[in-house]
mmCIF file of C-alpha atoms and ligand atoms in Angstrom:
data_model
loop_
_atom_site.group_PDB
_atom_site.id
_atom_site.type_symbol
_atom_site.label_atom_id
_atom_site.label_comp_id
_atom_site.label_asym_id
_atom_site.label_seq_id
_atom_site.Cartn_x
_atom_site.Cartn_y
_atom_site.Cartn_z
ATOM 1 C CA MET A 107 -1.856 3.291 13.983
ATOM 2 C CA GLU A 108 -4.646 0.719 14.381
ATOM 3 C CA ILE A 109 -6.247 -0.155 11.063
ATOM 4 C CA ASP A 110 -9.929 -1.043 10.964
ATOM 5 C CA TRP A 111 -9.438 -3.722 8.284
ATOM 6 C CA SER A 112 -13.121 -4.430 7.717
ATOM 7 C CA ASN A 113 -14.063 -0.835 7.047
ATOM 8 C CA LEU A 114 -11.341 0.217 4.669
ATOM 9 C CA GLY A 115 -12.265 2.261 1.635
ATOM 10 C CA PHE A 116 -10.153 2.507 -1.504
ATOM 11 C CA GLY A 117 -7.771 5.136 -0.211
ATOM 12 C CA TYR A 118 -4.142 5.721 0.652
ATOM 13 C CA ILE A 119 -2.732 4.590 3.958
ATOM 14 C CA LYS A 120 0.955 4.967 4.644
ATOM 15 C CA THR A 121 2.945 1.749 4.831
ATOM 16 C CA ASP A 122 6.580 1.287 5.840
ATOM 17 C CA TYR A 123 8.562 0.953 2.623
ATOM 18 C CA ASN A 124 8.469 1.597 -1.100
ATOM 19 C CA ILE A 125 10.709 0.226 -3.818
ATOM 20 C CA ARG A 126 12.382 2.409 -6.409
ATOM 21 C CA CYS A 127 14.520 1.950 -9.457
ATOM 22 C CA THR A 128 16.031 4.462 -11.860
ATOM 23 C CA TYR A 129 16.759 4.156 -15.567
ATOM 24 C CA LYS A 130 19.753 6.253 -16.567
ATOM 25 C CA ASP A 131 22.366 6.160 -19.334
ATOM 26 C CA GLY A 132 20.432 3.455 -21.098
ATOM 27 C CA ALA A 133 20.212 0.980 -18.195
ATOM 28 C CA TRP A 134 18.128 0.175 -15.136
ATOM 29 C CA GLY A 135 19.863 0.445 -11.776
ATOM 30 C CA ASP A 136 19.344 -1.736 -8.695
ATOM 31 C CA LEU A 137 16.104 -1.888 -6.733
ATOM 32 C CA GLU A 138 16.254 0.495 -3.783
ATOM 33 C CA ILE A 139 14.259 0.397 -0.571
ATOM 34 C CA HIS A 140 12.894 3.744 0.612
ATOM 35 C CA GLU A 141 10.974 4.830 3.679
ATOM 36 C CA SER A 142 9.998 8.302 2.531
ATOM 37 C CA GLU A 143 6.736 8.838 0.698
ATOM 38 C CA TYR A 144 8.236 11.819 -1.083
ATOM 39 C CA LEU A 145 10.602 12.250 -3.972
ATOM 40 C CA SER A 146 12.727 15.044 -5.263
ATOM 41 C CA LEU A 147 11.910 15.692 -8.889
ATOM 42 C CA HIS A 148 13.370 17.893 -11.607
ATOM 43 C CA MET A 149 10.878 20.616 -12.497
ATOM 44 C CA ALA A 150 11.336 19.922 -16.204
ATOM 45 C CA ALA A 151 10.688 16.179 -15.802
ATOM 46 C CA THR A 152 8.609 14.980 -18.769
ATOM 47 C CA VAL A 153 6.018 13.454 -16.464
ATOM 48 C CA LEU A 154 4.992 16.922 -15.312
ATOM 49 C CA HIS A 155 4.690 18.606 -18.697
ATOM 50 C CA TYR A 156 4.001 15.943 -21.228
ATOM 51 C CA GLY A 157 2.410 13.217 -19.129
ATOM 52 C CA GLN A 158 5.060 10.572 -19.693
ATOM 53 C CA THR A 159 3.745 8.192 -17.044
ATOM 54 C CA SER A 160 2.003 4.867 -16.604
ATOM 55 C CA PHE A 161 0.887 2.812 -13.645
ATOM 56 C CA GLU A 162 -0.356 -0.621 -12.730
ATOM 57 C CA GLY A 163 -2.609 -2.071 -10.063
ATOM 58 C CA LEU A 164 -2.525 -5.546 -8.560
ATOM 59 C CA LYS A 165 -3.247 -7.065 -5.184
ATOM 60 C CA ALA A 166 -1.835 -9.332 -2.500
ATOM 61 C CA TYR A 167 -4.347 -11.532 -0.663
ATOM 62 C CA ARG A 168 -3.900 -13.165 2.741
ATOM 63 C CA GLY A 169 -5.390 -16.651 2.697
ATOM 64 C CA GLN A 170 -7.100 -18.681 5.375
ATOM 65 C CA ASP A 171 -3.785 -20.566 5.588
ATOM 66 C CA ASP A 172 -2.105 -17.191 6.318
ATOM 67 C CA LYS A 173 -0.118 -17.457 3.086
ATOM 68 C CA ILE A 174 0.076 -14.394 0.901
ATOM 69 C CA ARG A 175 -0.802 -14.684 -2.770
ATOM 70 C CA ILE A 176 -0.241 -12.272 -5.619
ATOM 71 C CA PHE A 177 -2.432 -12.545 -8.692
ATOM 72 C CA ARG A 178 -1.065 -12.600 -12.267
ATOM 73 C CA MET A 179 1.753 -10.105 -11.698
ATOM 74 C CA ARG A 180 3.472 -11.111 -14.929
ATOM 75 C CA ASP A 181 0.489 -9.795 -16.864
ATOM 76 C CA ASN A 182 0.808 -6.436 -15.107
ATOM 77 C CA ALA A 183 4.521 -6.361 -15.954
ATOM 78 C CA LEU A 184 3.771 -7.006 -19.614
ATOM 79 C CA ARG A 185 1.007 -4.410 -19.680
ATOM 80 C CA MET A 186 3.353 -1.842 -18.200
ATOM 81 C CA GLN A 187 5.739 -2.599 -21.048
ATOM 82 C CA ASP A 188 2.901 -1.905 -23.497
ATOM 83 C CA SER A 189 2.288 1.424 -21.766
ATOM 84 C CA SER A 190 5.998 2.192 -22.163
ATOM 85 C CA TYR A 191 5.684 1.471 -25.855
ATOM 86 C CA GLY A 192 2.676 3.824 -26.084
ATOM 87 C CA THR A 193 4.475 6.679 -24.327
ATOM 88 C CA MET A 194 8.079 6.041 -25.462
ATOM 89 C CA MET A 195 9.286 5.299 -21.934
ATOM 90 C CA ALA A 196 11.970 2.827 -20.919
ATOM 91 C CA LYS A 197 10.544 -0.673 -20.439
ATOM 92 C CA MET A 198 10.834 -2.189 -16.994
ATOM 93 C CA PRO A 199 12.049 -5.786 -17.456
ATOM 94 C CA VAL A 200 9.440 -8.369 -16.393
ATOM 95 C CA GLU A 201 11.706 -10.136 -13.892
ATOM 96 C CA LYS A 202 12.718 -6.884 -12.259
ATOM 97 C CA PHE A 203 9.085 -5.794 -12.034
ATOM 98 C CA GLU A 204 8.192 -9.108 -10.363
ATOM 99 C CA GLU A 205 11.119 -8.899 -7.969
ATOM 100 C CA ALA A 206 10.061 -5.368 -6.988
ATOM 101 C CA VAL A 207 6.459 -6.474 -6.370
ATOM 102 C CA LEU A 208 7.564 -9.334 -4.129
ATOM 103 C CA LYS A 209 9.955 -7.093 -2.238
ATOM 104 C CA ALA A 210 7.335 -4.399 -1.707
ATOM 105 C CA VAL A 211 4.857 -6.914 -0.284
ATOM 106 C CA GLN A 212 7.440 -8.732 1.807
ATOM 107 C CA LEU A 213 8.666 -5.526 3.437
ATOM 108 C CA ASN A 214 5.125 -4.391 4.223
ATOM 109 C CA VAL A 215 3.725 -7.791 5.080
ATOM 110 C CA LYS A 216 2.071 -6.537 8.262
ATOM 111 C CA PHE A 217 -0.182 -4.380 6.076
ATOM 112 C CA VAL A 218 -1.671 -7.329 4.188
ATOM 113 C CA PRO A 219 -5.162 -7.393 5.723
ATOM 114 C CA PRO A 220 -6.449 -10.482 7.538
ATOM 115 C CA TYR A 221 -8.401 -13.047 5.507
ATOM 116 C CA GLU A 222 -11.735 -12.445 7.224
ATOM 117 C CA SER A 223 -11.721 -8.700 6.596
ATOM 118 C CA GLY A 224 -12.263 -8.991 2.839
ATOM 119 C CA ALA A 225 -9.643 -6.268 2.400
ATOM 120 C CA THR A 226 -6.441 -6.666 0.376
ATOM 121 C CA LEU A 227 -3.066 -5.035 -0.090
ATOM 122 C CA TYR A 228 -3.187 -2.938 -3.251
ATOM 123 C CA ILE A 229 0.133 -2.794 -5.098
ATOM 124 C CA ARG A 230 0.732 0.293 -7.200
ATOM 125 C CA PRO A 231 3.694 0.301 -9.593
ATOM 126 C CA VAL A 232 4.237 3.640 -11.309
ATOM 127 C CA LEU A 233 6.738 4.609 -14.010
ATOM 128 C CA PHE A 234 7.469 8.097 -15.247
ATOM 129 C CA GLY A 235 9.875 10.292 -17.161
ATOM 130 C CA SER A 236 12.001 11.946 -14.495
ATOM 131 C CA GLY A 237 14.626 13.395 -16.813
ATOM 132 C CA PRO A 238 14.271 16.994 -18.026
ATOM 133 C CA GLN A 239 13.144 18.016 -21.521
ATOM 134 C CA VAL A 240 11.579 21.173 -22.836
ATOM 135 C CA GLY A 241 10.928 20.103 -26.404
ATOM 136 C CA VAL A 242 8.283 17.420 -26.855
ATOM 137 C CA LYS A 243 10.666 14.511 -26.660
ATOM 138 C CA PRO A 244 10.929 11.430 -24.478
ATOM 139 C CA ALA A 245 13.039 11.753 -21.333
ATOM 140 C CA THR A 246 16.350 9.947 -21.092
ATOM 141 C CA GLU A 247 15.833 9.187 -17.390
ATOM 142 C CA TYR A 248 12.943 7.223 -15.847
ATOM 143 C CA THR A 249 11.832 6.410 -12.321
ATOM 144 C CA PHE A 250 9.915 3.297 -11.320
ATOM 145 C CA ILE A 251 8.279 3.109 -7.904
ATOM 146 C CA ILE A 252 6.123 0.534 -6.175
ATOM 147 C CA PHE A 253 4.144 1.456 -3.131
ATOM 148 C CA VAL A 254 1.489 -0.615 -1.421
ATOM 149 C CA THR A 255 -1.551 0.334 0.604
ATOM 150 C CA PRO A 256 -4.324 -1.712 2.220
ATOM 151 C CA VAL A 257 -7.697 -1.247 0.521
ATOM 152 C CA GLY A 258 -11.348 -2.167 0.765
ATOM 153 C CA PRO A 259 -13.835 -2.068 -2.111
ATOM 154 C CA TYR A 260 -13.423 0.422 -4.978
ATOM 155 C CA PHE A 261 -17.126 0.942 -5.595
ATOM 156 C CA LYS A 262 -19.231 1.542 -2.508
ATOM 157 C CA GLY A 263 -20.678 -1.554 -0.906
ATOM 158 C CA GLY A 264 -18.268 -4.101 -2.408
ATOM 159 C CA PHE A 265 -20.136 -7.015 -3.937
ATOM 160 C CA GLN A 266 -23.463 -5.211 -4.171
ATOM 161 C CA THR A 267 -25.258 -3.807 -7.153
ATOM 162 C CA THR A 268 -24.926 -0.100 -7.917
ATOM 163 C CA PRO A 269 -26.208 2.101 -10.750
ATOM 164 C CA PHE A 270 -24.054 3.331 -13.656
ATOM 165 C CA VAL A 271 -24.791 5.899 -16.346
ATOM 166 C CA ILE A 272 -24.094 6.616 -20.025
ATOM 167 C CA MET A 273 -23.501 10.261 -20.974
ATOM 168 C CA ARG A 274 -22.553 11.058 -24.565
ATOM 169 C CA GLU A 275 -20.987 14.422 -23.825
ATOM 170 C CA TYR A 276 -17.814 12.776 -22.470
ATOM 171 C CA ASP A 277 -15.211 10.593 -24.146
ATOM 172 C CA ARG A 278 -12.401 8.831 -22.374
ATOM 173 C CA SER A 279 -10.187 7.930 -25.297
ATOM 174 C CA ALA A 280 -10.123 7.806 -29.087
ATOM 175 C CA PRO A 281 -10.135 4.633 -31.210
ATOM 176 C CA LEU A 282 -6.496 5.039 -32.253
ATOM 177 C CA GLY A 283 -5.522 6.852 -29.053
ATOM 178 C CA MET A 284 -4.245 5.889 -25.636
ATOM 179 C CA GLY A 285 -7.227 4.065 -24.105
ATOM 180 C CA LYS A 286 -5.559 0.682 -24.461
ATOM 181 C CA TYR A 287 -2.619 1.806 -22.318
ATOM 182 C CA LYS A 288 -2.648 2.387 -18.570
ATOM 183 C CA VAL A 289 -1.350 5.931 -18.700
ATOM 184 C CA GLY A 290 -2.007 8.797 -16.312
ATOM 185 C CA GLY A 291 -3.699 11.081 -18.830
ATOM 186 C CA ASN A 292 -6.576 8.653 -19.349
ATOM 187 C CA TYR A 293 -7.523 9.002 -15.711
ATOM 188 C CA ALA A 294 -7.254 12.781 -15.673
ATOM 189 C CA ALA A 295 -9.504 12.677 -18.739
ATOM 190 C CA SER A 296 -12.128 10.719 -16.794
ATOM 191 C CA LEU A 297 -12.326 12.922 -13.700
ATOM 192 C CA VAL A 298 -14.947 15.456 -14.799
ATOM 193 C CA ALA A 299 -17.292 12.775 -16.091
ATOM 194 C CA GLY A 300 -16.670 10.645 -12.992
ATOM 195 C CA GLN A 301 -17.493 13.502 -10.652
ATOM 196 C CA ARG A 302 -20.641 14.342 -12.595
ATOM 197 C CA ALA A 303 -21.739 10.707 -12.368
ATOM 198 C CA HIS A 304 -21.122 10.664 -8.608
ATOM 199 C CA GLU A 305 -23.066 13.887 -8.118
ATOM 200 C CA LEU A 306 -25.997 12.306 -9.908
ATOM 201 C CA GLY A 307 -25.835 9.284 -7.609
ATOM 202 C CA TYR A 308 -24.073 6.835 -9.913
ATOM 203 C CA SER A 309 -21.066 4.640 -9.204
ATOM 204 C CA ASN A 310 -19.480 5.706 -12.464
ATOM 205 C CA ILE A 311 -20.015 6.385 -16.140
ATOM 206 C CA PHE A 312 -19.751 3.849 -18.947
ATOM 207 C CA TYR A 313 -18.178 5.502 -21.970
ATOM 208 C CA LEU A 314 -19.341 4.736 -25.479
ATOM 209 C CA ASP A 315 -16.919 4.374 -28.372
ATOM 210 C CA ALA A 316 -15.830 7.908 -29.221
ATOM 211 C CA LYS A 317 -16.278 7.593 -32.983
ATOM 212 C CA GLU A 318 -19.817 6.318 -33.441
ATOM 213 C CA LYS A 319 -21.223 6.562 -29.917
ATOM 214 C CA LYS A 320 -22.936 3.255 -30.550
ATOM 215 C CA TYR A 321 -20.991 0.685 -28.589
ATOM 216 C CA ILE A 322 -20.099 0.250 -24.926
ATOM 217 C CA ASP A 323 -16.411 0.739 -24.140
ATOM 218 C CA GLU A 324 -15.723 0.647 -20.402
ATOM 219 C CA CYS A 325 -15.758 2.915 -17.367
ATOM 220 C CA GLY A 326 -12.759 4.853 -16.044
ATOM 221 C CA ALA A 327 -11.542 2.012 -13.861
ATOM 222 C CA ALA A 328 -13.140 -1.223 -15.023
ATOM 223 C CA ASN A 329 -14.255 -3.241 -18.046
ATOM 224 C CA PHE A 330 -17.872 -4.141 -18.762
ATOM 225 C CA PHE A 331 -19.432 -7.575 -19.107
ATOM 226 C CA GLY A 332 -22.998 -8.737 -19.617
ATOM 227 C CA ILE A 333 -24.603 -12.155 -19.310
ATOM 228 C CA LYS A 334 -27.414 -13.533 -21.443
ATOM 229 C CA ASN A 335 -28.421 -16.959 -22.789
ATOM 230 C CA ASN A 336 -25.657 -18.642 -20.829
ATOM 231 C CA THR A 337 -23.089 -16.379 -22.547
ATOM 232 C CA TYR A 338 -20.480 -14.009 -21.086
ATOM 233 C CA ILE A 339 -20.244 -11.010 -23.401
ATOM 234 C CA THR A 340 -17.623 -8.284 -23.133
ATOM 235 C CA PRO A 341 -16.766 -5.412 -25.480
ATOM 236 C CA LYS A 342 -14.026 -5.640 -28.068
ATOM 237 C CA SER A 343 -12.643 -2.194 -28.738
ATOM 238 C CA SER A 344 -9.316 -0.581 -29.529
ATOM 239 C CA SER A 345 -9.914 2.123 -26.901
ATOM 240 C CA ILE A 346 -10.330 0.049 -23.745
ATOM 241 C CA LEU A 347 -7.747 -1.268 -21.325
ATOM 242 C CA PRO A 348 -7.165 -5.024 -21.644
ATOM 243 C CA SER A 349 -8.254 -5.986 -18.136
ATOM 244 C CA ILE A 350 -6.480 -8.901 -16.488
ATOM 245 C CA THR A 351 -9.571 -9.535 -14.359
ATOM 246 C CA ASN A 352 -11.761 -9.688 -17.461
ATOM 247 C CA LYS A 353 -9.307 -12.003 -19.180
ATOM 248 C CA SER A 354 -9.442 -14.284 -16.115
ATOM 249 C CA LEU A 355 -13.257 -14.161 -15.931
ATOM 250 C CA MET A 356 -13.477 -15.193 -19.591
ATOM 251 C CA VAL A 357 -11.473 -18.316 -18.775
ATOM 252 C CA LEU A 358 -13.521 -19.064 -15.645
ATOM 253 C CA ALA A 359 -16.816 -18.470 -17.468
ATOM 254 C CA GLN A 360 -15.803 -20.928 -20.155
ATOM 255 C CA GLU A 361 -14.839 -23.495 -17.531
ATOM 256 C CA MET A 362 -18.274 -23.059 -15.945
ATOM 257 C CA GLY A 363 -19.872 -23.995 -19.242
ATOM 258 C CA LEU A 364 -20.749 -20.504 -20.461
ATOM 259 C CA ASN A 365 -20.078 -19.337 -23.986
ATOM 260 C CA VAL A 366 -17.745 -16.379 -24.170
ATOM 261 C CA GLU A 367 -18.009 -13.600 -26.718
ATOM 262 C CA GLN A 368 -15.667 -10.638 -27.019
ATOM 263 C CA ARG A 369 -17.240 -8.343 -29.570
ATOM 264 C CA GLN A 370 -18.842 -4.962 -30.061
ATOM 265 C CA VAL A 371 -21.781 -4.429 -27.707
ATOM 266 C CA ALA A 372 -24.331 -1.914 -28.982
ATOM 267 C CA VAL A 373 -26.033 0.214 -26.329
ATOM 268 C CA GLU A 374 -29.488 -1.151 -27.202
ATOM 269 C CA GLU A 375 -28.253 -4.673 -26.609
ATOM 270 C CA LEU A 376 -28.129 -3.817 -22.915
ATOM 271 C CA ALA A 377 -31.903 -4.380 -22.909
ATOM 272 C CA SER A 378 -31.350 -8.082 -23.502
ATOM 273 C CA PHE A 379 -28.767 -8.738 -20.756
ATOM 274 C CA GLU A 380 -29.870 -10.722 -17.728
ATOM 275 C CA GLU A 381 -26.879 -9.602 -15.629
ATOM 276 C CA ALA A 382 -24.125 -7.027 -16.012
ATOM 277 C CA GLY A 383 -20.986 -6.109 -14.130
ATOM 278 C CA ALA A 384 -17.917 -3.897 -13.987
ATOM 279 C CA CYS A 385 -14.690 -5.839 -13.516
ATOM 280 C CA GLY A 386 -11.123 -4.962 -12.630
ATOM 281 C CA THR A 387 -8.500 -5.419 -9.932
ATOM 282 C CA ALA A 388 -9.901 -2.626 -7.800
ATOM 283 C CA ALA A 389 -13.536 -3.275 -8.759
ATOM 284 C CA VAL A 390 -13.219 -7.126 -8.628
ATOM 285 C CA ILE A 391 -16.741 -7.736 -9.925
ATOM 286 C CA SER A 392 -19.039 -4.848 -9.158
ATOM 287 C CA PRO A 393 -22.478 -6.018 -10.218
ATOM 288 C CA ILE A 394 -24.573 -3.391 -11.973
ATOM 289 C CA GLN A 395 -28.076 -2.660 -10.739
ATOM 290 C CA ARG A 396 -28.971 -0.624 -13.810
ATOM 291 C CA ILE A 397 -27.436 1.573 -16.486
ATOM 292 C CA ASP A 398 -29.287 4.800 -17.198
ATOM 293 C CA ASP A 399 -28.894 6.234 -20.673
ATOM 294 C CA PHE A 400 -28.872 9.855 -19.582
ATOM 295 C CA ASP A 401 -29.328 11.353 -23.058
ATOM 296 C CA GLU A 402 -32.014 8.985 -24.289
ATOM 297 C CA LYS A 403 -33.819 8.997 -20.911
ATOM 298 C CA LYS A 404 -33.829 5.218 -20.819
ATOM 299 C CA SER A 405 -32.962 2.708 -18.102
ATOM 300 C CA TYR A 406 -31.554 -0.755 -18.598
ATOM 301 C CA ILE A 407 -32.303 -2.685 -15.436
ATOM 302 C CA PHE A 408 -30.354 -5.847 -14.669
ATOM 303 C CA SER A 409 -31.270 -6.351 -11.060
ATOM 304 C CA PRO A 410 -34.824 -5.291 -10.149
ATOM 305 C CA ASP A 411 -34.383 -6.688 -6.607
ATOM 306 C CA GLY A 412 -30.934 -5.106 -6.153
ATOM 307 C CA LYS A 413 -29.208 -8.467 -5.756
ATOM 308 C CA PRO A 414 -26.216 -9.628 -7.807
ATOM 309 C CA GLY A 415 -27.168 -12.164 -10.501
ATOM 310 C CA LEU A 416 -26.440 -15.862 -10.012
ATOM 311 C CA ILE A 417 -23.731 -16.108 -12.656
ATOM 312 C CA SER A 418 -21.981 -12.927 -11.497
ATOM 313 C CA ASP A 419 -22.092 -14.334 -7.986
ATOM 314 C CA LYS A 420 -20.588 -17.634 -9.113
ATOM 315 C CA LEU A 421 -17.843 -15.913 -11.128
ATOM 316 C CA TYR A 422 -17.048 -13.567 -8.273
ATOM 317 C CA HIS A 423 -16.656 -16.364 -5.736
ATOM 318 C CA LYS A 424 -14.627 -18.500 -8.113
ATOM 319 C CA LEU A 425 -12.250 -15.622 -8.861
ATOM 320 C CA ILE A 426 -11.702 -14.514 -5.281
ATOM 321 C CA GLY A 427 -11.502 -18.180 -4.274
ATOM 322 C CA ILE A 428 -8.438 -18.556 -6.497
ATOM 323 C CA GLN A 429 -6.979 -15.232 -5.361
ATOM 324 C CA TYR A 430 -7.280 -16.091 -1.656
ATOM 325 C CA GLY A 431 -6.183 -19.703 -2.159
ATOM 326 C CA ASP A 432 -9.557 -21.269 -1.267
ATOM 327 C CA GLU A 433 -9.793 -22.736 -4.765
ATOM 328 C CA PRO A 434 -7.005 -24.521 -6.636
ATOM 329 C CA ASP A 435 -4.900 -22.377 -8.958
ATOM 330 C CA THR A 436 -5.085 -24.541 -12.060
ATOM 331 C CA HIS A 437 -3.792 -21.834 -14.417
ATOM 332 C CA GLY A 438 -0.616 -20.787 -12.617
ATOM 333 C CA TRP A 439 -2.083 -17.354 -11.925
ATOM 334 C CA VAL A 440 -0.976 -17.112 -8.317
ATOM 335 C CA THR A 441 2.459 -16.464 -6.832
ATOM 336 C CA VAL A 442 2.720 -17.468 -3.172
ATOM 337 C CA LEU A 443 5.052 -15.175 -1.270
HETATM 338 N N1 PLP B 595 -10.144 -0.487 -17.288
HETATM 339 C C1 PLP B 595 -9.460 0.538 -16.778
HETATM 340 C C2 PLP B 595 -9.568 1.848 -17.444
HETATM 341 C C3 PLP B 595 -8.670 0.352 -15.634
HETATM 342 O O1 PLP B 595 -7.988 1.362 -15.109
HETATM 343 C C4 PLP B 595 -8.618 -0.921 -15.041
HETATM 344 C C5 PLP B 595 -7.782 -1.146 -13.867
HETATM 345 O O2 PLP B 595 -6.684 -1.612 -13.941
HETATM 346 C C6 PLP B 595 -9.344 -1.953 -15.623
HETATM 347 C C7 PLP B 595 -10.095 -1.705 -16.740
HETATM 348 C C8 PLP B 595 -9.271 -3.327 -15.063
HETATM 349 O O3 PLP B 595 -8.061 -3.946 -15.395
HETATM 350 P P1 PLP B 595 -7.444 -5.066 -14.457
HETATM 351 O O4 PLP B 595 -8.473 -6.146 -14.399
HETATM 352 O O5 PLP B 595 -6.226 -5.510 -15.170
HETATM 353 O O6 PLP B 595 -7.182 -4.456 -13.166
HETATM 354 C C1 COI B 596 -7.275 -1.118 -10.806
HETATM 355 O O1 COI B 596 -8.305 -1.757 -10.927
HETATM 356 O O2 COI B 596 -6.247 -1.606 -10.340
HETATM 357 C C2 COI B 596 -7.202 0.250 -11.245
HETATM 358 O O3 COI B 596 -6.138 0.685 -11.572
HETATM 359 C C3 COI B 596 -8.427 1.031 -11.265
HETATM 360 C C4 COI B 596 -8.298 2.391 -10.642
HETATM 361 C C5 COI B 596 -7.933 2.391 -9.206
HETATM 362 C C6 COI B 596 -7.549 3.338 -11.488
#
């Protein structure tokens, strides 16, 4: 099949191989290479009934030098261990996770899109309870899989501003709940709101904190940041996913001479932001044109002319510069294949 690299959306395209590993009798087995996209699963597997599952998302980038770089995979490995803690699943060891990522990319190297296309190879590790239980108990058997698929931008248009919305009738996660873990149920919980937002013409919904409905949390697939007075501001909350992209942008912002604040961001504060963006592996930086407060019938406009702000633009190019190898990797974030 010929792939039109420059016009890829964020969808699934079959690649040649996936990597699998099973946890059984208290130990992880060897990494296995599979060609099939399918698996045979016990019908009482805990993933199906009780949602014992987590996933990760990272990318491989083909540079101008044709080298392939993977961004901060150790952080994804550690976050998957956190998700295992939150769902009582077996923890995939960091080194094994990294070895599986490298193997998955290596074996599918022809699917890493060319540099000029702006597309990347999305790497999707997933871990789930594959052992049977009927009582609400953790499984004793787990399956870890990594598949890869070439992707374009997550939000339409790539690095272009789009509108987002706030709707108080939906919550994504509770303050002491699962929002800080990358577990399947969080995404199921965001589907109705996401679809509603799309139907109304928005890229996605920004959830407020579920308890007070006063502060910005994040959207279903990306963190939020705003820029004002030479300061990068991003929400601190116990119900959002600690984004590796956001963590990286905070470092880059500081290096560019911006102040960085991670703190609660009240909805009304949106009025004072000069720029705003959604950030994540899939989203990269998706600059926000405006956020409509659906319930209060208010609009917070960040980009009257529809163009990304100057600081968002600078951060975006710095980040992808490091990821593609156009900029030096001074933090040891990149693994060259
Ligand atoms: N928030 C949520 C809910 C996500 O699913 C993601 C994607 O992983 C992010 C934020 C961004 O995190 P990262 O930058 O680590 O990809
Ligand atoms: C990512 O940014 O990698 C995500 O996981 C977001 C989404 C595709 C769930």
